[in-house]
CSV table of C-alpha atoms in Angstrom, one decimal:
chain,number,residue,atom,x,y,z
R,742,UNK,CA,19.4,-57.7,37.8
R,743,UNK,CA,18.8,-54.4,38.8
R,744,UNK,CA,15.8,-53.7,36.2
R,745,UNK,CA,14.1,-57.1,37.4
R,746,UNK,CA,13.8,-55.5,40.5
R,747,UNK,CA,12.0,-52.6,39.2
R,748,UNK,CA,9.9,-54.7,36.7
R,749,UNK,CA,8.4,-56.9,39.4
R,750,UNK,CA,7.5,-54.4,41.3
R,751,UNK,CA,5.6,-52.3,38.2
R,752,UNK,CA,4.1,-56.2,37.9
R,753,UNK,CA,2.8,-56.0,41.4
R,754,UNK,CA,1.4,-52.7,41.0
R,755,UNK,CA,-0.1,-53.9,37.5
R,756,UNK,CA,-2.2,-56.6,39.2
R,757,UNK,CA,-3.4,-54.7,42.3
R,758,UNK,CA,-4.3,-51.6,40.4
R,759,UNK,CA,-5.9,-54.3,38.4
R,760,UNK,CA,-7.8,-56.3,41.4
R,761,UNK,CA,-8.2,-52.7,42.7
R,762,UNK,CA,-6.7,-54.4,45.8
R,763,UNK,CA,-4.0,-52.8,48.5
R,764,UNK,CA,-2.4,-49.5,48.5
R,765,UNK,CA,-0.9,-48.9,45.1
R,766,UNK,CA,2.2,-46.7,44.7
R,767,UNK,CA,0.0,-43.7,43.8
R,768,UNK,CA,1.7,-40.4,44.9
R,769,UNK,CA,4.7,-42.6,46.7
R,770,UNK,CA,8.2,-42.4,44.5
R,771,UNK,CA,10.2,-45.7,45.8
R,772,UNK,CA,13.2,-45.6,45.2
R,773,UNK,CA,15.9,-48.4,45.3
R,774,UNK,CA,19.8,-48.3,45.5
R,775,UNK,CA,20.8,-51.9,44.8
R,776,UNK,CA,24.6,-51.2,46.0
R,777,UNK,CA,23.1,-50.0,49.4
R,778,UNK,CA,20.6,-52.0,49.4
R,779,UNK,CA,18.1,-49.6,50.1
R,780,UNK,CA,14.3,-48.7,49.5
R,781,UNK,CA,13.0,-45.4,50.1
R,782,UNK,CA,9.9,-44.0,49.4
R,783,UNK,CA,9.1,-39.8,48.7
R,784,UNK,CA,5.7,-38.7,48.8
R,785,UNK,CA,4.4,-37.4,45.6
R,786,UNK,CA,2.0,-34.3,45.4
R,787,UNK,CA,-0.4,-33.2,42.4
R,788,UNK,CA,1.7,-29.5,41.4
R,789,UNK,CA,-1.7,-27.5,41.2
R,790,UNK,CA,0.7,-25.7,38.4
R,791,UNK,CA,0.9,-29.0,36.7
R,792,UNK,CA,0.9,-28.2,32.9
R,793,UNK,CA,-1.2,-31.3,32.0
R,794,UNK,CA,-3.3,-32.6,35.9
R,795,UNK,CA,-2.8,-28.6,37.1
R,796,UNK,CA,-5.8,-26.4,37.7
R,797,UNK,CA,-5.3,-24.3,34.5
R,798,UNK,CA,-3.7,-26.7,32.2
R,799,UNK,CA,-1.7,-25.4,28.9
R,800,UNK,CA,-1.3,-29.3,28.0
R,801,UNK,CA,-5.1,-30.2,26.3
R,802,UNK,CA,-3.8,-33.0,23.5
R,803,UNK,CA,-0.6,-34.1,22.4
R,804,UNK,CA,0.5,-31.7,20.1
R,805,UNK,CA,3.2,-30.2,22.1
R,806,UNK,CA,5.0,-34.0,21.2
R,807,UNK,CA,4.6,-33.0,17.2
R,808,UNK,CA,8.3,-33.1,16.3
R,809,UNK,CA,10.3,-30.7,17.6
R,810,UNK,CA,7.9,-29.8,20.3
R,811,UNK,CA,8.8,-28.6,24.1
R,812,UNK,CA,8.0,-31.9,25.6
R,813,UNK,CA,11.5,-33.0,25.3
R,814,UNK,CA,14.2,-31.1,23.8
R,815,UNK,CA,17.2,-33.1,25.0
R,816,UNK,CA,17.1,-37.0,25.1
R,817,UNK,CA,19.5,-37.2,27.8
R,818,UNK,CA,21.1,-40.6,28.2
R,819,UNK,CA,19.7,-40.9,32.2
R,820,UNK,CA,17.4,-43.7,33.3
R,821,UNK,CA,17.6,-46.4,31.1
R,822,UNK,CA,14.4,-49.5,30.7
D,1331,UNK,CA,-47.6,-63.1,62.7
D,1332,UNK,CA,-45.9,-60.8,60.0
D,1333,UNK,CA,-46.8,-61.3,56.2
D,1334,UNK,CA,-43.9,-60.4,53.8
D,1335,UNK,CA,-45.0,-57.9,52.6
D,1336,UNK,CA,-45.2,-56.2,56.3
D,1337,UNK,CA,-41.5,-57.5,56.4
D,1338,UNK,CA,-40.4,-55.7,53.3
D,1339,UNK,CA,-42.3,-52.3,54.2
D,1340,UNK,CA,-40.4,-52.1,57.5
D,1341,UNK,CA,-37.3,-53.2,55.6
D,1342,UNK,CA,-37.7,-50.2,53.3
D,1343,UNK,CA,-38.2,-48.0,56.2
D,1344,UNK,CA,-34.6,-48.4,57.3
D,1345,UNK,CA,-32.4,-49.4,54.0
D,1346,UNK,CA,-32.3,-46.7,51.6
D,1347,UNK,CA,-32.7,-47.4,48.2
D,1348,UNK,CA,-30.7,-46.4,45.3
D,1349,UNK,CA,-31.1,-46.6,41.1
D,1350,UNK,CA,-28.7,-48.6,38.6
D,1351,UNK,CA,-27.5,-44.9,37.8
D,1352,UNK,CA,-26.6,-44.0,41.4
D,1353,UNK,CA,-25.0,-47.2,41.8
D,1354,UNK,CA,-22.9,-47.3,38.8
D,1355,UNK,CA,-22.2,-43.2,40.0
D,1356,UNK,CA,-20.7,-45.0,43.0
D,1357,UNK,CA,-18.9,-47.9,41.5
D,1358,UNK,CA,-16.7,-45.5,38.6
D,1359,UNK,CA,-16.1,-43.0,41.6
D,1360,UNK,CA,-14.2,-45.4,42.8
D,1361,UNK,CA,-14.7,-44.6,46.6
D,1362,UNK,CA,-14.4,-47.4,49.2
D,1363,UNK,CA,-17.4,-49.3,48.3
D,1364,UNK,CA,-18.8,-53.0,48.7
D,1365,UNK,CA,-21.0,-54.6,46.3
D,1366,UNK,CA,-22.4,-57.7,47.5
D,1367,UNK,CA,-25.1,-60.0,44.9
D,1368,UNK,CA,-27.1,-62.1,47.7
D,1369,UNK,CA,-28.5,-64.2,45.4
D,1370,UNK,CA,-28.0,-68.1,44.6
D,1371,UNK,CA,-24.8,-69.1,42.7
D,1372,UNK,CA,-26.2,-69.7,39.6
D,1373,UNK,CA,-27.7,-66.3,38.7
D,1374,UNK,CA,-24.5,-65.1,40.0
D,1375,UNK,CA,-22.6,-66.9,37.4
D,1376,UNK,CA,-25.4,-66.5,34.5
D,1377,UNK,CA,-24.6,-62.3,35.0
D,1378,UNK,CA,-23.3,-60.1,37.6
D,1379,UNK,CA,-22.9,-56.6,38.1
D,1380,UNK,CA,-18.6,-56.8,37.8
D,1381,UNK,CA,-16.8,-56.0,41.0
D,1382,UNK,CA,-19.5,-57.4,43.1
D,1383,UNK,CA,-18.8,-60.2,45.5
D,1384,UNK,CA,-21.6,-63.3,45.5
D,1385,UNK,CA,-22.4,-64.0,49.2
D,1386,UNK,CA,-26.2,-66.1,49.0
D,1387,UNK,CA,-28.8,-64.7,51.4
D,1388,UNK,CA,-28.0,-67.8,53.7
D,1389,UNK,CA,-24.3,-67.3,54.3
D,1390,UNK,CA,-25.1,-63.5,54.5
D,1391,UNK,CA,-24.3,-63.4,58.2
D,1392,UNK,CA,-21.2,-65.5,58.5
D,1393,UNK,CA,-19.6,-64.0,55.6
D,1394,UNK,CA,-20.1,-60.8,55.3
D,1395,UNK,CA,-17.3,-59.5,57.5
D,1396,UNK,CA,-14.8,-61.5,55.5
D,1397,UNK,CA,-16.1,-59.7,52.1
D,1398,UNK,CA,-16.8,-56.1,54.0
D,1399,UNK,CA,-13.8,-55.9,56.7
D,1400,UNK,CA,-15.3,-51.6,57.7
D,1401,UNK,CA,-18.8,-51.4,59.0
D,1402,UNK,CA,-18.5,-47.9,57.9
D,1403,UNK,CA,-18.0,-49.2,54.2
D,1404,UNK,CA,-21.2,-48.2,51.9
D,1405,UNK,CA,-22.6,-51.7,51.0
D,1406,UNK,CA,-24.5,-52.0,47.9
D,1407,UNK,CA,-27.1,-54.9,48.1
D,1408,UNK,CA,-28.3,-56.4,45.5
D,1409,UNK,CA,-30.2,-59.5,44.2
D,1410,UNK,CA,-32.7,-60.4,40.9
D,1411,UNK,CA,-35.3,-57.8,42.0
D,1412,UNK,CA,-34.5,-55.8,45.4
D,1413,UNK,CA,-36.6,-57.9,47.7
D,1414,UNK,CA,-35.1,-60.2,48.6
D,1415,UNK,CA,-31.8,-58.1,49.4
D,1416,UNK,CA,-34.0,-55.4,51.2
D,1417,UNK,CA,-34.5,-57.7,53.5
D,1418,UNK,CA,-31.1,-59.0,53.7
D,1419,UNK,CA,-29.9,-55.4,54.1
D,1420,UNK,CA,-32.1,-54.8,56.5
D,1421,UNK,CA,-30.0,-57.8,58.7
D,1422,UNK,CA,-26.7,-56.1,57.4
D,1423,UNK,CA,-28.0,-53.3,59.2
D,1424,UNK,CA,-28.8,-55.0,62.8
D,1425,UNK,CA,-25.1,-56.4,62.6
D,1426,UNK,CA,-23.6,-52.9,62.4
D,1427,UNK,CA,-23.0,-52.2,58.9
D,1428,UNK,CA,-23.7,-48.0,58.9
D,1429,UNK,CA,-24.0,-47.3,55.6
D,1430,UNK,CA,-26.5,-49.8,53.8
D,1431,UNK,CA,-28.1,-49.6,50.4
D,1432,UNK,CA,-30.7,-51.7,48.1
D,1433,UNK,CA,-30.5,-51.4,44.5
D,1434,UNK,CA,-34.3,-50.8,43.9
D,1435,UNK,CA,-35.0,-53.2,41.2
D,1436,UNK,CA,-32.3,-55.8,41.6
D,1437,UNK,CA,-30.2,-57.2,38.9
D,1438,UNK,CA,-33.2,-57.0,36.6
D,1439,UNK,CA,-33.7,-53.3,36.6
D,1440,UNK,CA,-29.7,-52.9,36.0
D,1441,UNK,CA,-29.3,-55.3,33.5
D,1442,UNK,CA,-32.5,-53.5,31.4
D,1443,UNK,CA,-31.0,-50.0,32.0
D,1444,UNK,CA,-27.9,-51.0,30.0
D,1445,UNK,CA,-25.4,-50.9,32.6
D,1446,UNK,CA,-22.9,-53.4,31.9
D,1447,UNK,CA,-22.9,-57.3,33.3
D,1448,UNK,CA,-20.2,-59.5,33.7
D,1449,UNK,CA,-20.9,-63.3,32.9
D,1450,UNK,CA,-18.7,-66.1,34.2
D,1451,UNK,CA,-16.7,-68.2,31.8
D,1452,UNK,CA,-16.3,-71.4,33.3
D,1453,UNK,CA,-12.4,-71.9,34.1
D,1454,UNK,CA,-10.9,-74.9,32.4
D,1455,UNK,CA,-9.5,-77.7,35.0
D,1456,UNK,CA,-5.8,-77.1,33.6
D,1457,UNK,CA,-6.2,-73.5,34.8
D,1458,UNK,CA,-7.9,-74.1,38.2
D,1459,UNK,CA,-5.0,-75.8,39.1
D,1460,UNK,CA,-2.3,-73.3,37.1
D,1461,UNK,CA,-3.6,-71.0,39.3
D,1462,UNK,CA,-4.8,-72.6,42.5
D,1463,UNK,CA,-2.3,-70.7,44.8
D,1464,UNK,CA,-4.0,-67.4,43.4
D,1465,UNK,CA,-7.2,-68.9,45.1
D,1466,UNK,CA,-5.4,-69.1,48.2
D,1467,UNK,CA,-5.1,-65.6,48.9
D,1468,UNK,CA,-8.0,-63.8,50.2
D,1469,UNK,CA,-7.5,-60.8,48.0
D,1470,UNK,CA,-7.0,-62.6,44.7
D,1471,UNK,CA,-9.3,-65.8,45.4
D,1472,UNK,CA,-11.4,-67.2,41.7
D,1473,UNK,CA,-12.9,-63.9,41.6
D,1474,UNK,CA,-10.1,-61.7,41.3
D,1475,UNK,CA,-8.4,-64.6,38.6
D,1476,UNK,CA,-10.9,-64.1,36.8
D,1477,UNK,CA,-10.9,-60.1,36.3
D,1478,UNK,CA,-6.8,-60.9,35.8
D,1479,UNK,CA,-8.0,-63.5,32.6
D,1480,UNK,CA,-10.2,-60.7,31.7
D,1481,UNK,CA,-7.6,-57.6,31.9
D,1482,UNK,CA,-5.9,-55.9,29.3
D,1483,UNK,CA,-2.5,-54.8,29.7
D,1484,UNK,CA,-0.2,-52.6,27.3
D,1485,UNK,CA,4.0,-53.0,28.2
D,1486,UNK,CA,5.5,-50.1,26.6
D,1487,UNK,CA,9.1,-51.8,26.0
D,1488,UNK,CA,9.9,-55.4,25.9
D,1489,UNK,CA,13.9,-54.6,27.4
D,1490,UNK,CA,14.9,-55.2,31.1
D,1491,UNK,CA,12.2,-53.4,32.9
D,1492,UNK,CA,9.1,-55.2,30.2
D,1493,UNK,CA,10.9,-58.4,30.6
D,1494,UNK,CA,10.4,-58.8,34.0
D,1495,UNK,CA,6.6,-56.8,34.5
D,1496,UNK,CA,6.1,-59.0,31.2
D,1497,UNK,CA,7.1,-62.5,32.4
D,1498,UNK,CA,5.0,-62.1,35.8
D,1499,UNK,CA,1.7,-60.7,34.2
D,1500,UNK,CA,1.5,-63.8,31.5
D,1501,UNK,CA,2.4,-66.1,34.7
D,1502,UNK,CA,-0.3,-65.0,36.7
D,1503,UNK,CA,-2.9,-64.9,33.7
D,1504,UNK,CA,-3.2,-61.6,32.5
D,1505,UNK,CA,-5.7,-62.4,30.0
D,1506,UNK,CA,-4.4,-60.0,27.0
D,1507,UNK,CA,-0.7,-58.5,27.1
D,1508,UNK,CA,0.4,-56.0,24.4
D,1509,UNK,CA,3.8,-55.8,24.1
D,1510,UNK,CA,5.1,-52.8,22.6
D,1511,UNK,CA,8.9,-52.6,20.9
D,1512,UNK,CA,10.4,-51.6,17.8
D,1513,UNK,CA,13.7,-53.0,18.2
D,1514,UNK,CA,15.4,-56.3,17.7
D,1515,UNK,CA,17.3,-58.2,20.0
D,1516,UNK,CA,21.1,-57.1,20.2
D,1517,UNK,CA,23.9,-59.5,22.3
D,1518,UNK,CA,24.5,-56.3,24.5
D,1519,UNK,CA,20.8,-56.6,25.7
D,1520,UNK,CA,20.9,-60.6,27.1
D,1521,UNK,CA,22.6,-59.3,30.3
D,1522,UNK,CA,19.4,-58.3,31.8
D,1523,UNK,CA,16.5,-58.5,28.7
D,1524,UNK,CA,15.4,-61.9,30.1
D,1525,UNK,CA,12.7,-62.5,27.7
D,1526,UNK,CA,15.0,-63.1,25.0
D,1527,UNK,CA,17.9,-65.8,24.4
D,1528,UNK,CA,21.1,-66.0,22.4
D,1529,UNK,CA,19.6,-67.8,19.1
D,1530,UNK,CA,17.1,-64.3,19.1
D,1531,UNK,CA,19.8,-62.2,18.1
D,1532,UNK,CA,18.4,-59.6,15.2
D,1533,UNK,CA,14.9,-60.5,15.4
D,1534,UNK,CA,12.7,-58.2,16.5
D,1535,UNK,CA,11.9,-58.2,20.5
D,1536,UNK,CA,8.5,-58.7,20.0
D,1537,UNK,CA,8.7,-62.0,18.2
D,1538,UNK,CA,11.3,-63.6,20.8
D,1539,UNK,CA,8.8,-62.1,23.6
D,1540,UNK,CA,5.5,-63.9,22.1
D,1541,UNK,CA,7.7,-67.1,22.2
D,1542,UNK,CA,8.4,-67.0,25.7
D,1543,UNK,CA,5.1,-65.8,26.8
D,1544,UNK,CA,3.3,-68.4,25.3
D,1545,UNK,CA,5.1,-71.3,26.1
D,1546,UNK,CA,5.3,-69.7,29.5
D,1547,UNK,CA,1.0,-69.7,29.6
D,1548,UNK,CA,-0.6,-70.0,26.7
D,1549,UNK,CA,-3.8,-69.3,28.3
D,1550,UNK,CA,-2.6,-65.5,27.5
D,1551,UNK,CA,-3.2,-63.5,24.3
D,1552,UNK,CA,-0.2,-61.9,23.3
D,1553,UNK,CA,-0.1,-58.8,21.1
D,1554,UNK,CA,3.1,-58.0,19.4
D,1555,UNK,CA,3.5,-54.1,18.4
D,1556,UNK,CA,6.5,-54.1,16.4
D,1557,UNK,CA,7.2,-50.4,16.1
D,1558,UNK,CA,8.1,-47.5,18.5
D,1559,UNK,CA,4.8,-45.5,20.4
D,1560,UNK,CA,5.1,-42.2,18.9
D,1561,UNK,CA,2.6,-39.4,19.1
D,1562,UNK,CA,0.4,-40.7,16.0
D,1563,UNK,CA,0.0,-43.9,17.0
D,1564,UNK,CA,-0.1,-43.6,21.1
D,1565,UNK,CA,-4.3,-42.9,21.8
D,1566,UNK,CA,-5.1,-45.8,19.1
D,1567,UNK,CA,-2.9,-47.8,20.6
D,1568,UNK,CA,-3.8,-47.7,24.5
D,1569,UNK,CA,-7.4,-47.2,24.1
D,1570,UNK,CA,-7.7,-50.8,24.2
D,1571,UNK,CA,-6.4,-51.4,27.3
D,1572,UNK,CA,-7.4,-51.1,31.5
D,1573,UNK,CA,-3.8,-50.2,32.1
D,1574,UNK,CA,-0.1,-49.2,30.6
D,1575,UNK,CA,3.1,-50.4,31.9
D,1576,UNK,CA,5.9,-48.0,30.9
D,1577,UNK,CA,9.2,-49.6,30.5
D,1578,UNK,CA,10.3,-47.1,28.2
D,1579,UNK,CA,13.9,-46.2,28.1
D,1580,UNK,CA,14.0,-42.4,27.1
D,1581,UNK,CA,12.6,-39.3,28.1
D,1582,UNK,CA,10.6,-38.6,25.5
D,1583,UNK,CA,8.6,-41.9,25.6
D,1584,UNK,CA,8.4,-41.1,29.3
D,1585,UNK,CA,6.9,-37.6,28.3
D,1586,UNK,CA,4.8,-38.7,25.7
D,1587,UNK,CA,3.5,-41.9,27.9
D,1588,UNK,CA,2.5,-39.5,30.8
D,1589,UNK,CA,0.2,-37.0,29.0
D,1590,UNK,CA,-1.3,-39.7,26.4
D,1591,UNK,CA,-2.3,-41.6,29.5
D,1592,UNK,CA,-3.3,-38.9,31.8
D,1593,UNK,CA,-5.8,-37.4,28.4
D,1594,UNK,CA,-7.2,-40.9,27.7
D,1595,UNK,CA,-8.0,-41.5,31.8
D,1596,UNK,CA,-5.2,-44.7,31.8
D,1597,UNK,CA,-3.5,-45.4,35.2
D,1598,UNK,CA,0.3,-45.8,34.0
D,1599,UNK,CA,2.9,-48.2,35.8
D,1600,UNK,CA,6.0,-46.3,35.9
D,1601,UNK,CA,9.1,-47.4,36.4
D,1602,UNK,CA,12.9,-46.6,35.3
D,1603,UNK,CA,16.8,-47.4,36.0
D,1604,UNK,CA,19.8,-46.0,36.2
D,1605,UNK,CA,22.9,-47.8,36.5
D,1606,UNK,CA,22.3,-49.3,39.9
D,1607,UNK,CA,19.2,-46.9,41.3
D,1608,UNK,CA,16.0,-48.1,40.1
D,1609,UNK,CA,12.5,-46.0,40.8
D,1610,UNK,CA,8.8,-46.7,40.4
D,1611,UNK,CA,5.1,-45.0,41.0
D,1612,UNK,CA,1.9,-45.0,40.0
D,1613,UNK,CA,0.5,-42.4,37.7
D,1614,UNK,CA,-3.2,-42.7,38.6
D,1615,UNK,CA,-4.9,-40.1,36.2
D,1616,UNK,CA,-7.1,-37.6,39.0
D,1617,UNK,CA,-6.0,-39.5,41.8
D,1618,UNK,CA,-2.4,-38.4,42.5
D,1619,UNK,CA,0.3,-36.5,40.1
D,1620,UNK,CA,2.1,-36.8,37.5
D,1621,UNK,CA,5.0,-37.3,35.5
D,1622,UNK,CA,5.0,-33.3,35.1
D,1623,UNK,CA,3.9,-32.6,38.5
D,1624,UNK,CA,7.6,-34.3,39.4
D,1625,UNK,CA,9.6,-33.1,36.4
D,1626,UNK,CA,7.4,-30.4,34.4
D,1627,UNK,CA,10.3,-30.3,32.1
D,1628,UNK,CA,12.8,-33.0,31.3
D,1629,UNK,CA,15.9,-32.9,33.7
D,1630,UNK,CA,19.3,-32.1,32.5
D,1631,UNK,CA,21.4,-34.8,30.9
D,1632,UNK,CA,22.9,-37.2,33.9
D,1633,UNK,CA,20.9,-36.2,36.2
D,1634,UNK,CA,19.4,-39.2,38.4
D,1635,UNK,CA,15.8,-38.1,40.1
D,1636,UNK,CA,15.2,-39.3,43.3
């Protein structure tokens, strides 16, 4: 049940990102516990040392993803889709 | 007694006017902005400039504040050749409306600089009543049904997150879904992968997905991508679409999603689970942060971000 939730909301977003319509999650994290039964929501900033949307980005195409690359070294078994 | 051309004169005086280019400047900057074609219904329909909302220079007055809520909202005026909404902006104006602007040359002068027009297809009857509640909303209304029919959208992952974002976008007529997953259905996955039923066990996700879609609304094009996104195929791949929905289920997609989105300038749905916390945000390329502006290197195994 728990990744309907998510889904329907990434659908929402979808179609007002798409109608260019309310106030899209766009530098807001929610977060949801389904045992507490909780949203929450953490503001998001752009990391001006962001290696990709930074000022002086290191990230200009996708070759760090060639195999083996930095991007992701460990495929840890965390969040799930 | 005033002659027009008196009328339009003083109009000019007070309504600035603006070019196709400075308008279209305005429309991709994507600032608060209203663009309102004053002219009859049927040159509306026969080609539009897309986004803008079709109020005739005789309802002008009592609807304009239902299409442009802030009088401090640049309004862009338009109709076939600037007169007749110089004048209409110039009304706009006298009710308030601070920041006012004619596109000099109308609808005409755009269409013949190349900018891009949007034509009306008519909707069939089947769909104005499949989606006659989506009229009822203010913010949705034909107009914004339309745009959805017209709207590309890419689900990376047809599992439990793409199941659900998938089965809401085809019901409220997404025009064109891709749907993005190399693996086939397994009996561990019907717990929460909604899209697919017992008898789809070891066929591929993407065929069982189709199936569902389309008998769900067959108005939607479905486009089955039977294979993982991976760095050579990721910037052919979402090129053709207005937005990407990643329902990924591993880092590395995650990783890879982020950065092929944010170089190609696609906003990217985000959203993941684990075990009973779920997350989601909007990765709007230029507009907020990132994936790496959360995590600028993947987190250590277990770990649950919040």
């Amino acid at each position: 049940m728990l990744p309907g939730v998510v889904g329907t909301i990434q659908a929402t977003e979808a179609v007002k990102v798409l109608l260019g319509i309310g106030e899209p999650l766009v530098g807001r994290l929610l977060t949801y516990d389904a045992l507490g039964m909780r949203f929450r929501e953490v503001k998001l900033r752009r990391d001006p040392n962001c290696p990709l949307c930074g000022t002086s980005p290191t990230i200009k195409d996708l070759s760090i993803h060639m195999t083996g690359g930095a991007a992701c070294e460990a495929t840890p078994a965390g969040h799930a889709g | 007694m005033k002659t027009l051309k008196e009328m339009i004169t003083e109009a000019r005086q007070v309504v600035p006017e603006e070019s196709p280019e400075q308008v279209q400047r305005r429309i991709k900057s994507r600032e608060p902005l209203a663009v309102i074609d004053v002219r009859d219904p049927d040159e509306y329909r026969d080609g539009h400039i897309e986004g803008s909302t079709n109020i005739s220079r005789g309802f002008l007055e009592f609807r304009v504040a239902g299409a442009v809520a802030d009088p401090t909202t640049p309004v862009v005026l338009y109709c076939q050749t600037g007169l007749r909404s110089v004048l209409a902006a110039k009304v706009l104006k006298e009710l308030g409306y601070q920041n006012v602007i004619n596109l000099g040359g109308g609808y005409q002068k755009w269409a013949q600089s190349g900018l891009p027009t949007v034509r009306d297809m008519p909707l069939t009857a089947d769909q104005i009543q499949r989606y006659s509640r989506h009229f009822l909303l203010n913010q949705v209304g034909e107009k914004g049904q339309r745009r959805l029919l017209r709207s590309k959208v890419l689900l990376i992952g047809a599992g439990g997150l793409g199941s659900a974002t998938a089965f809401y976008l085809a019901a409220a007529g997404v025009g064109t879904l891709g749907v993005m997953d190399g693996d086939v259905v397994d009996i561990t996955n019907l717990q929460r992968q909604i899209l697919h039923t017992t008898a789809d066990i070891g066929k591929p996700k993407v065929e069982s997905a189709t199936r569902t879609l389309k008998a769900l609304n067959p108005d939607v094009n479905i486009i089955p991508l039977a294979t993982r996104i991976t760095v050579d195929n990721v910037m052919d791949i979402i090129k053709d679409y207005d937005l990407i929905v990643d329902g990924s289920d591993n880092f590395e997609t995650r990783y890879l999603m982020n950065d092929a989105c944010y170089l190609a300038g696609k906003t990217n749905i985000h959203g993941s689970i684990f075990q009973f916390e779920g997350m989601a945000t909007v990765f709007a390329p230029n507009e907020g942060p990132c994936y790496r502006c959360l995590y600028p290197t993947p987190p250590p195994p277990g770990l649950v971000p919040s």
